[in-house]
mmCIF file of C-alpha atoms and ligand atoms in Angstrom:
data_model
loop_
_atom_site.group_PDB
_atom_site.id
_atom_site.type_symbol
_atom_site.label_atom_id
_atom_site.label_comp_id
_atom_site.label_asym_id
_atom_site.label_seq_id
_atom_site.Cartn_x
_atom_site.Cartn_y
_atom_site.Cartn_z
ATOM 1 C CA UNK R 36 0.000 0.000 0.000
ATOM 2 C CA UNK R 37 1.438 3.375 -0.945
ATOM 3 C CA UNK R 38 0.150 6.729 0.096
ATOM 4 C CA UNK R 39 -3.420 7.048 -1.102
ATOM 5 C CA UNK R 40 -5.665 9.944 -1.977
ATOM 6 C CA UNK R 41 -7.372 9.327 1.322
ATOM 7 C CA UNK R 42 -4.273 10.203 3.306
ATOM 8 C CA UNK R 43 -3.886 13.466 1.464
ATOM 9 C CA UNK R 44 -7.598 14.222 1.511
ATOM 10 C CA UNK R 45 -8.690 17.799 1.647
ATOM 11 C CA UNK R 46 -9.479 19.578 4.868
ATOM 12 C CA UNK R 47 -12.314 22.093 4.770
ATOM 13 C CA UNK R 48 -12.341 21.896 0.991
ATOM 14 C CA UNK R 49 -8.656 22.797 0.666
ATOM 15 C CA UNK R 50 -6.292 20.228 -0.817
ATOM 16 C CA UNK R 51 -3.056 19.832 1.114
ATOM 17 C CA UNK R 52 -0.024 18.097 -0.261
ATOM 18 C CA UNK R 53 1.726 17.561 3.070
ATOM 19 C CA UNK R 54 0.806 15.382 6.012
ATOM 20 C CA UNK R 55 0.996 16.857 9.508
ATOM 21 C CA UNK R 56 1.462 14.522 12.443
ATOM 22 C CA UNK R 57 1.479 16.404 15.764
ATOM 23 C CA UNK R 58 3.486 14.549 18.408
ATOM 24 C CA UNK R 59 1.468 13.886 21.541
ATOM 25 C CA UNK R 60 4.705 13.866 23.509
ATOM 26 C CA UNK R 61 4.144 17.610 23.939
ATOM 27 C CA UNK R 62 0.404 17.292 24.639
ATOM 28 C CA UNK R 63 -1.378 17.176 27.996
ATOM 29 C CA UNK R 64 -1.310 13.436 28.755
ATOM 30 C CA UNK R 65 -4.332 13.773 31.052
ATOM 31 C CA UNK R 66 -6.417 15.063 28.115
ATOM 32 C CA UNK R 67 -5.061 13.231 25.099
ATOM 33 C CA UNK R 68 -8.414 12.762 23.366
ATOM 34 C CA UNK R 69 -9.241 16.485 23.485
ATOM 35 C CA UNK R 70 -5.721 17.486 22.574
ATOM 36 C CA UNK R 71 -5.712 15.302 19.451
ATOM 37 C CA UNK R 72 -9.223 16.410 18.450
ATOM 38 C CA UNK R 73 -8.069 20.025 18.539
ATOM 39 C CA UNK R 74 -5.326 19.231 16.038
ATOM 40 C CA UNK R 75 -7.818 17.333 13.858
ATOM 41 C CA UNK R 76 -10.097 20.374 13.793
ATOM 42 C CA UNK R 77 -7.215 22.454 12.453
ATOM 43 C CA UNK R 78 -6.446 19.958 9.692
ATOM 44 C CA UNK R 79 -3.850 17.554 11.078
ATOM 45 C CA UNK R 80 -4.411 14.205 9.369
ATOM 46 C CA UNK R 81 -2.174 12.048 11.592
ATOM 47 C CA UNK R 82 -1.320 11.783 15.270
ATOM 48 C CA UNK R 83 2.296 10.912 16.134
ATOM 49 C CA UNK R 84 2.767 8.590 19.089
ATOM 50 C CA UNK R 85 6.330 8.395 20.409
ATOM 51 C CA UNK R 86 6.988 5.011 21.962
ATOM 52 C CA UNK R 87 10.172 4.963 24.067
ATOM 53 C CA UNK R 88 11.528 2.035 26.032
ATOM 54 C CA UNK R 89 14.258 3.485 28.272
ATOM 55 C CA UNK R 90 16.874 1.384 26.414
ATOM 56 C CA UNK R 91 17.148 2.578 22.815
ATOM 57 C CA UNK R 92 16.448 6.060 24.161
ATOM 58 C CA UNK R 93 16.806 7.263 27.752
ATOM 59 C CA UNK R 94 13.108 8.068 28.208
ATOM 60 C CA UNK R 95 10.001 5.909 28.791
ATOM 61 C CA UNK R 96 6.664 7.015 27.321
ATOM 62 C CA UNK R 97 3.626 5.288 25.819
ATOM 63 C CA UNK R 98 2.720 1.664 25.091
ATOM 64 C CA UNK R 99 0.221 -0.145 22.863
ATOM 65 C CA UNK R 100 -2.732 0.096 25.342
ATOM 66 C CA UNK R 101 -2.734 3.873 24.916
ATOM 67 C CA UNK R 102 -2.834 3.472 21.124
ATOM 68 C CA UNK R 103 -5.802 1.107 21.517
ATOM 69 C CA UNK R 104 -7.719 3.600 23.654
ATOM 70 C CA UNK R 105 -7.038 6.441 21.244
ATOM 71 C CA UNK R 106 -8.210 4.336 18.292
ATOM 72 C CA UNK R 107 -11.720 4.344 19.713
ATOM 73 C CA UNK R 108 -11.746 8.092 20.347
ATOM 74 C CA UNK R 109 -10.019 9.962 17.519
ATOM 75 C CA UNK R 110 -10.186 10.014 13.731
ATOM 76 C CA UNK R 111 -6.565 10.947 13.025
ATOM 77 C CA UNK R 112 -4.392 8.163 11.589
ATOM 78 C CA UNK R 113 -2.341 6.747 14.428
ATOM 79 C CA UNK R 114 1.348 7.094 13.558
ATOM 80 C CA UNK R 115 3.322 4.915 15.985
ATOM 81 C CA UNK R 116 7.039 5.740 16.132
ATOM 82 C CA UNK R 117 8.783 2.877 17.896
ATOM 83 C CA UNK R 118 12.012 4.024 19.532
ATOM 84 C CA UNK R 119 12.597 0.631 21.094
ATOM 85 C CA UNK R 120 14.992 -2.298 21.150
ATOM 86 C CA UNK R 121 13.792 -5.543 19.560
ATOM 87 C CA UNK R 122 10.976 -3.957 17.511
ATOM 88 C CA UNK R 123 9.840 -7.254 15.964
ATOM 89 C CA UNK R 124 8.672 -8.415 19.393
ATOM 90 C CA UNK R 125 6.340 -5.446 19.849
ATOM 91 C CA UNK R 126 5.228 -4.545 16.312
ATOM 92 C CA UNK R 127 2.240 -6.959 16.430
ATOM 93 C CA UNK R 128 0.983 -5.238 19.611
ATOM 94 C CA UNK R 129 1.014 -1.857 17.908
ATOM 95 C CA UNK R 130 -0.716 -3.261 14.819
ATOM 96 C CA UNK R 131 -3.388 -4.947 16.936
ATOM 97 C CA UNK R 132 -3.894 -1.757 18.910
ATOM 98 C CA UNK R 133 -4.952 -0.019 15.692
ATOM 99 C CA UNK R 134 -1.884 1.837 14.453
ATOM 100 C CA UNK R 135 -2.316 3.052 10.878
ATOM 101 C CA UNK R 136 1.407 3.597 10.445
ATOM 102 C CA UNK R 137 4.157 1.708 12.313
ATOM 103 C CA UNK R 138 7.728 2.990 12.098
ATOM 104 C CA UNK R 139 10.738 1.216 13.578
ATOM 105 C CA UNK R 140 14.439 2.125 13.695
ATOM 106 C CA UNK R 141 17.067 0.441 11.518
ATOM 107 C CA UNK R 142 19.523 0.845 14.417
ATOM 108 C CA UNK R 143 17.577 -1.774 16.400
ATOM 109 C CA UNK R 144 15.941 -4.013 13.784
ATOM 110 C CA UNK R 145 19.169 -5.717 12.603
ATOM 111 C CA UNK R 146 18.566 -9.083 10.936
ATOM 112 C CA UNK R 147 14.828 -8.793 11.482
ATOM 113 C CA UNK R 148 14.391 -5.710 9.287
ATOM 114 C CA UNK R 149 12.736 -7.504 6.370
ATOM 115 C CA UNK R 150 10.449 -9.407 8.687
ATOM 116 C CA UNK R 151 9.460 -6.196 10.482
ATOM 117 C CA UNK R 152 8.450 -4.688 7.126
ATOM 118 C CA UNK R 153 6.575 -7.835 6.082
ATOM 119 C CA UNK R 154 4.624 -8.092 9.316
ATOM 120 C CA UNK R 155 3.511 -4.464 9.111
ATOM 121 C CA UNK R 156 2.563 -4.588 5.433
ATOM 122 C CA UNK R 157 0.811 -7.945 5.665
ATOM 123 C CA UNK R 158 -1.445 -6.365 8.277
ATOM 124 C CA UNK R 159 -2.435 -3.649 5.789
ATOM 125 C CA UNK R 160 -0.642 -0.992 7.840
ATOM 126 C CA UNK R 161 1.803 1.556 6.432
ATOM 127 C CA UNK R 162 5.405 0.552 7.139
ATOM 128 C CA UNK R 163 7.963 3.172 8.093
ATOM 129 C CA UNK R 164 11.706 2.834 8.635
ATOM 130 C CA UNK R 165 13.670 5.454 10.540
ATOM 131 C CA UNK R 166 17.257 6.647 10.839
ATOM 132 C CA UNK R 167 18.822 8.645 13.649
ATOM 133 C CA UNK R 168 20.765 11.822 12.721
ATOM 134 C CA UNK R 169 24.137 10.038 12.518
ATOM 135 C CA UNK R 170 22.909 6.976 10.600
ATOM 136 C CA UNK R 171 23.622 7.266 6.856
ATOM 137 C CA UNK R 172 20.891 6.694 4.283
ATOM 138 C CA UNK R 173 22.977 3.840 2.847
ATOM 139 C CA UNK R 174 21.908 1.750 5.883
ATOM 140 C CA UNK R 175 18.299 1.739 4.656
ATOM 141 C CA UNK R 176 18.767 2.139 0.906
ATOM 142 C CA UNK R 177 17.803 -1.414 -0.024
ATOM 143 C CA UNK R 178 14.643 -1.228 2.060
ATOM 144 C CA UNK R 179 13.328 2.052 0.629
ATOM 145 C CA UNK R 180 11.482 0.396 -2.296
ATOM 146 C CA UNK R 181 9.732 -1.891 0.223
ATOM 147 C CA UNK R 182 8.411 0.649 2.726
ATOM 148 C CA UNK R 183 5.692 3.275 2.635
ATOM 149 C CA UNK R 184 7.593 5.837 4.659
ATOM 150 C CA UNK R 185 11.108 6.875 5.630
ATOM 151 C CA UNK R 186 11.417 8.873 8.843
ATOM 152 C CA UNK R 187 14.527 11.035 8.914
ATOM 153 C CA UNK R 188 15.133 12.095 12.516
ATOM 154 C CA UNK R 189 16.219 15.718 12.745
ATOM 155 C CA UNK R 190 17.113 15.473 16.459
ATOM 156 C CA UNK R 191 18.556 12.620 18.519
ATOM 157 C CA UNK R 192 15.478 10.589 19.498
ATOM 158 C CA UNK R 193 14.395 10.696 23.124
ATOM 159 C CA UNK R 194 12.930 14.084 23.954
ATOM 160 C CA UNK R 195 10.738 16.809 22.505
ATOM 161 C CA UNK R 196 11.803 20.435 22.330
ATOM 162 C CA UNK R 197 15.322 19.896 20.954
ATOM 163 C CA UNK R 198 17.093 21.990 18.339
ATOM 164 C CA UNK R 199 16.640 21.034 14.671
ATOM 165 C CA UNK R 200 19.753 19.527 13.014
ATOM 166 C CA UNK R 201 20.013 20.722 9.426
ATOM 167 C CA UNK R 202 22.799 18.274 8.575
ATOM 168 C CA UNK R 203 20.427 15.438 9.383
ATOM 169 C CA UNK R 204 17.666 17.014 7.281
ATOM 170 C CA UNK R 205 19.982 17.027 4.246
ATOM 171 C CA UNK R 206 19.582 13.245 4.146
ATOM 172 C CA UNK R 207 15.978 13.822 3.016
ATOM 173 C CA UNK R 208 17.356 14.837 -0.390
ATOM 174 C CA UNK R 209 19.260 11.533 -0.673
ATOM 175 C CA UNK R 210 16.130 9.583 0.282
ATOM 176 C CA UNK R 211 14.140 11.573 -2.252
ATOM 177 C CA UNK R 212 16.666 10.821 -5.010
ATOM 178 C CA UNK R 213 16.570 7.094 -4.208
ATOM 179 C CA UNK R 214 12.760 7.138 -4.300
ATOM 180 C CA UNK R 215 12.860 8.796 -7.709
ATOM 181 C CA UNK R 216 15.495 6.397 -9.048
ATOM 182 C CA UNK R 217 13.466 3.410 -7.887
ATOM 183 C CA UNK R 218 10.185 4.919 -9.153
ATOM 184 C CA UNK R 219 8.722 4.920 -5.636
ATOM 185 C CA UNK R 220 6.595 7.954 -6.328
ATOM 186 C CA UNK R 221 4.331 7.375 -3.330
ATOM 187 C CA UNK R 222 7.062 7.351 -0.694
ATOM 188 C CA UNK R 223 6.213 9.411 2.361
ATOM 189 C CA UNK R 224 9.285 11.225 3.681
ATOM 190 C CA UNK R 225 8.710 12.244 7.273
ATOM 191 C CA UNK R 226 10.880 14.535 9.384
ATOM 192 C CA UNK R 227 10.747 14.604 13.172
ATOM 193 C CA UNK R 228 12.497 16.834 15.670
ATOM 194 C CA UNK R 229 12.655 20.594 16.030
ATOM 195 C CA UNK R 230 10.112 21.147 13.269
ATOM 196 C CA UNK R 231 8.456 24.565 12.977
ATOM 197 C CA UNK R 232 7.436 26.737 10.029
ATOM 198 C CA UNK R 233 11.037 27.684 9.240
ATOM 199 C CA UNK R 234 12.680 24.291 9.636
ATOM 200 C CA UNK R 235 9.789 22.628 7.778
ATOM 201 C CA UNK R 236 10.441 24.952 4.850
ATOM 202 C CA UNK R 237 14.052 23.736 4.699
ATOM 203 C CA UNK R 238 12.879 20.102 4.845
ATOM 204 C CA UNK R 239 10.256 20.693 2.129
ATOM 205 C CA UNK R 240 12.988 21.982 -0.152
ATOM 206 C CA UNK R 241 14.893 18.731 0.404
ATOM 207 C CA UNK R 242 11.728 16.758 -0.444
ATOM 208 C CA UNK R 243 9.964 16.003 2.851
ATOM 209 C CA UNK R 244 6.168 15.680 2.660
ATOM 210 C CA UNK R 245 5.228 14.653 6.205
ATOM 211 C CA UNK R 246 5.914 16.762 9.292
ATOM 212 C CA UNK R 247 5.975 15.685 12.908
ATOM 213 C CA UNK R 248 5.837 18.546 15.391
ATOM 214 C CA UNK R 249 5.525 18.376 19.149
ATOM 215 C CA UNK R 250 6.322 21.676 20.780
ATOM 216 C CA UNK R 251 5.494 23.799 17.736
ATOM 217 C CA UNK R 252 1.905 22.495 17.613
ATOM 218 C CA UNK R 253 1.010 21.742 21.225
ATOM 219 C CA UNK R 254 2.880 24.499 23.014
ATOM 220 C CA UNK R 255 1.104 27.020 20.798
ATOM 221 C CA UNK R 256 -2.378 25.924 21.828
ATOM 222 C CA UNK R 257 -3.032 28.501 24.560
ATOM 223 C CA UNK R 258 -2.116 31.476 22.444
ATOM 224 C CA UNK R 259 -4.403 30.266 19.664
ATOM 225 C CA UNK R 260 -1.368 29.547 17.541
ATOM 226 C CA UNK R 261 -2.085 25.853 17.063
ATOM 227 C CA UNK R 262 -4.198 26.567 13.987
ATOM 228 C CA UNK R 263 -1.547 28.664 12.262
ATOM 229 C CA UNK R 264 1.181 26.210 13.304
ATOM 230 C CA UNK R 265 -0.638 23.307 11.665
ATOM 231 C CA UNK R 266 -1.571 25.343 8.595
ATOM 232 C CA UNK R 267 2.031 26.440 8.104
ATOM 233 C CA UNK R 268 3.083 22.782 7.953
ATOM 234 C CA UNK R 269 0.211 21.706 5.685
ATOM 235 C CA UNK R 270 0.850 24.333 3.018
HETATM 236 C C1 DX5 X 1265 11.797 12.763 19.652
HETATM 237 C C2 DX5 X 1265 10.441 12.383 19.122
HETATM 238 C C3 DX5 X 1265 9.692 13.495 18.509
HETATM 239 C C4 DX5 X 1265 9.387 14.642 19.434
HETATM 240 C C5 DX5 X 1265 9.335 15.880 18.588
HETATM 241 O O1 DX5 X 1265 12.471 11.628 20.007
HETATM 242 O O2 DX5 X 1265 10.570 11.362 18.150
HETATM 243 O O3 DX5 X 1265 8.514 13.042 17.861
HETATM 244 O O4 DX5 X 1265 8.170 14.516 20.108
HETATM 245 O O5 DX5 X 1265 9.192 16.995 19.412
HETATM 246 P P1 DX5 X 1265 9.571 18.461 18.902
HETATM 247 O O6 DX5 X 1265 8.755 18.717 17.664
HETATM 248 O O7 DX5 X 1265 9.202 19.323 20.043
HETATM 249 O O8 DX5 X 1265 11.039 18.442 18.596
HETATM 250 ZN ZN1 ZN X 1266 8.759 10.824 16.931
#
């Protein structure tokens, strides 16, 4: 399954070519349903769920039961970003919980990488593969034709609110070139970490079409800036 018209569907009659996936890591965890619904109302099509295990990254966050609860409450596509060791062990849980997109890291999938992709795709879920800022694109090159999405991390995974790394974002261009050379015209290229209107513009120029944003979207909610934050990423 590649990216479909449905994923890019118009919001309020306006066609958007980018996907916006606000990261709930910066949301109010006691009010996740309301927080996500606010982003939906402003046009965000996805909801980014950062899963951290305290091993691959120093932080511990959300597990599959939270994804399952959200599935019953929100319409946004659930975009599970697994920052965990041994992803093949947990991918089925995140599929069964209702994830629409499951992304794992090449740094932890090792010999199981192909199987991780197969399990996700056989379930009819979009498969994403991610690289940390210091991991070269060559590590995932052979898998790019097989996945629906490449997530290029633009901060070291583990925490929200970090500074965008432009050197990491440059890898988007390499991913984009590989997608073009392999005729993978539907590849979603997601960036995650330090994304705001200015850094997203840089990433768009390199070829990104899917934007994760934690602080930029959720920390703008009180000032009424959530709407303009989301719209600036959609455009
Ligand atoms: C970092 C996470 C990100 C994080 C982004 O490890 O993968 O999704 O929530 O937060 P901001 O947009 O604030 O950098
Ligand atoms: Zn993330």
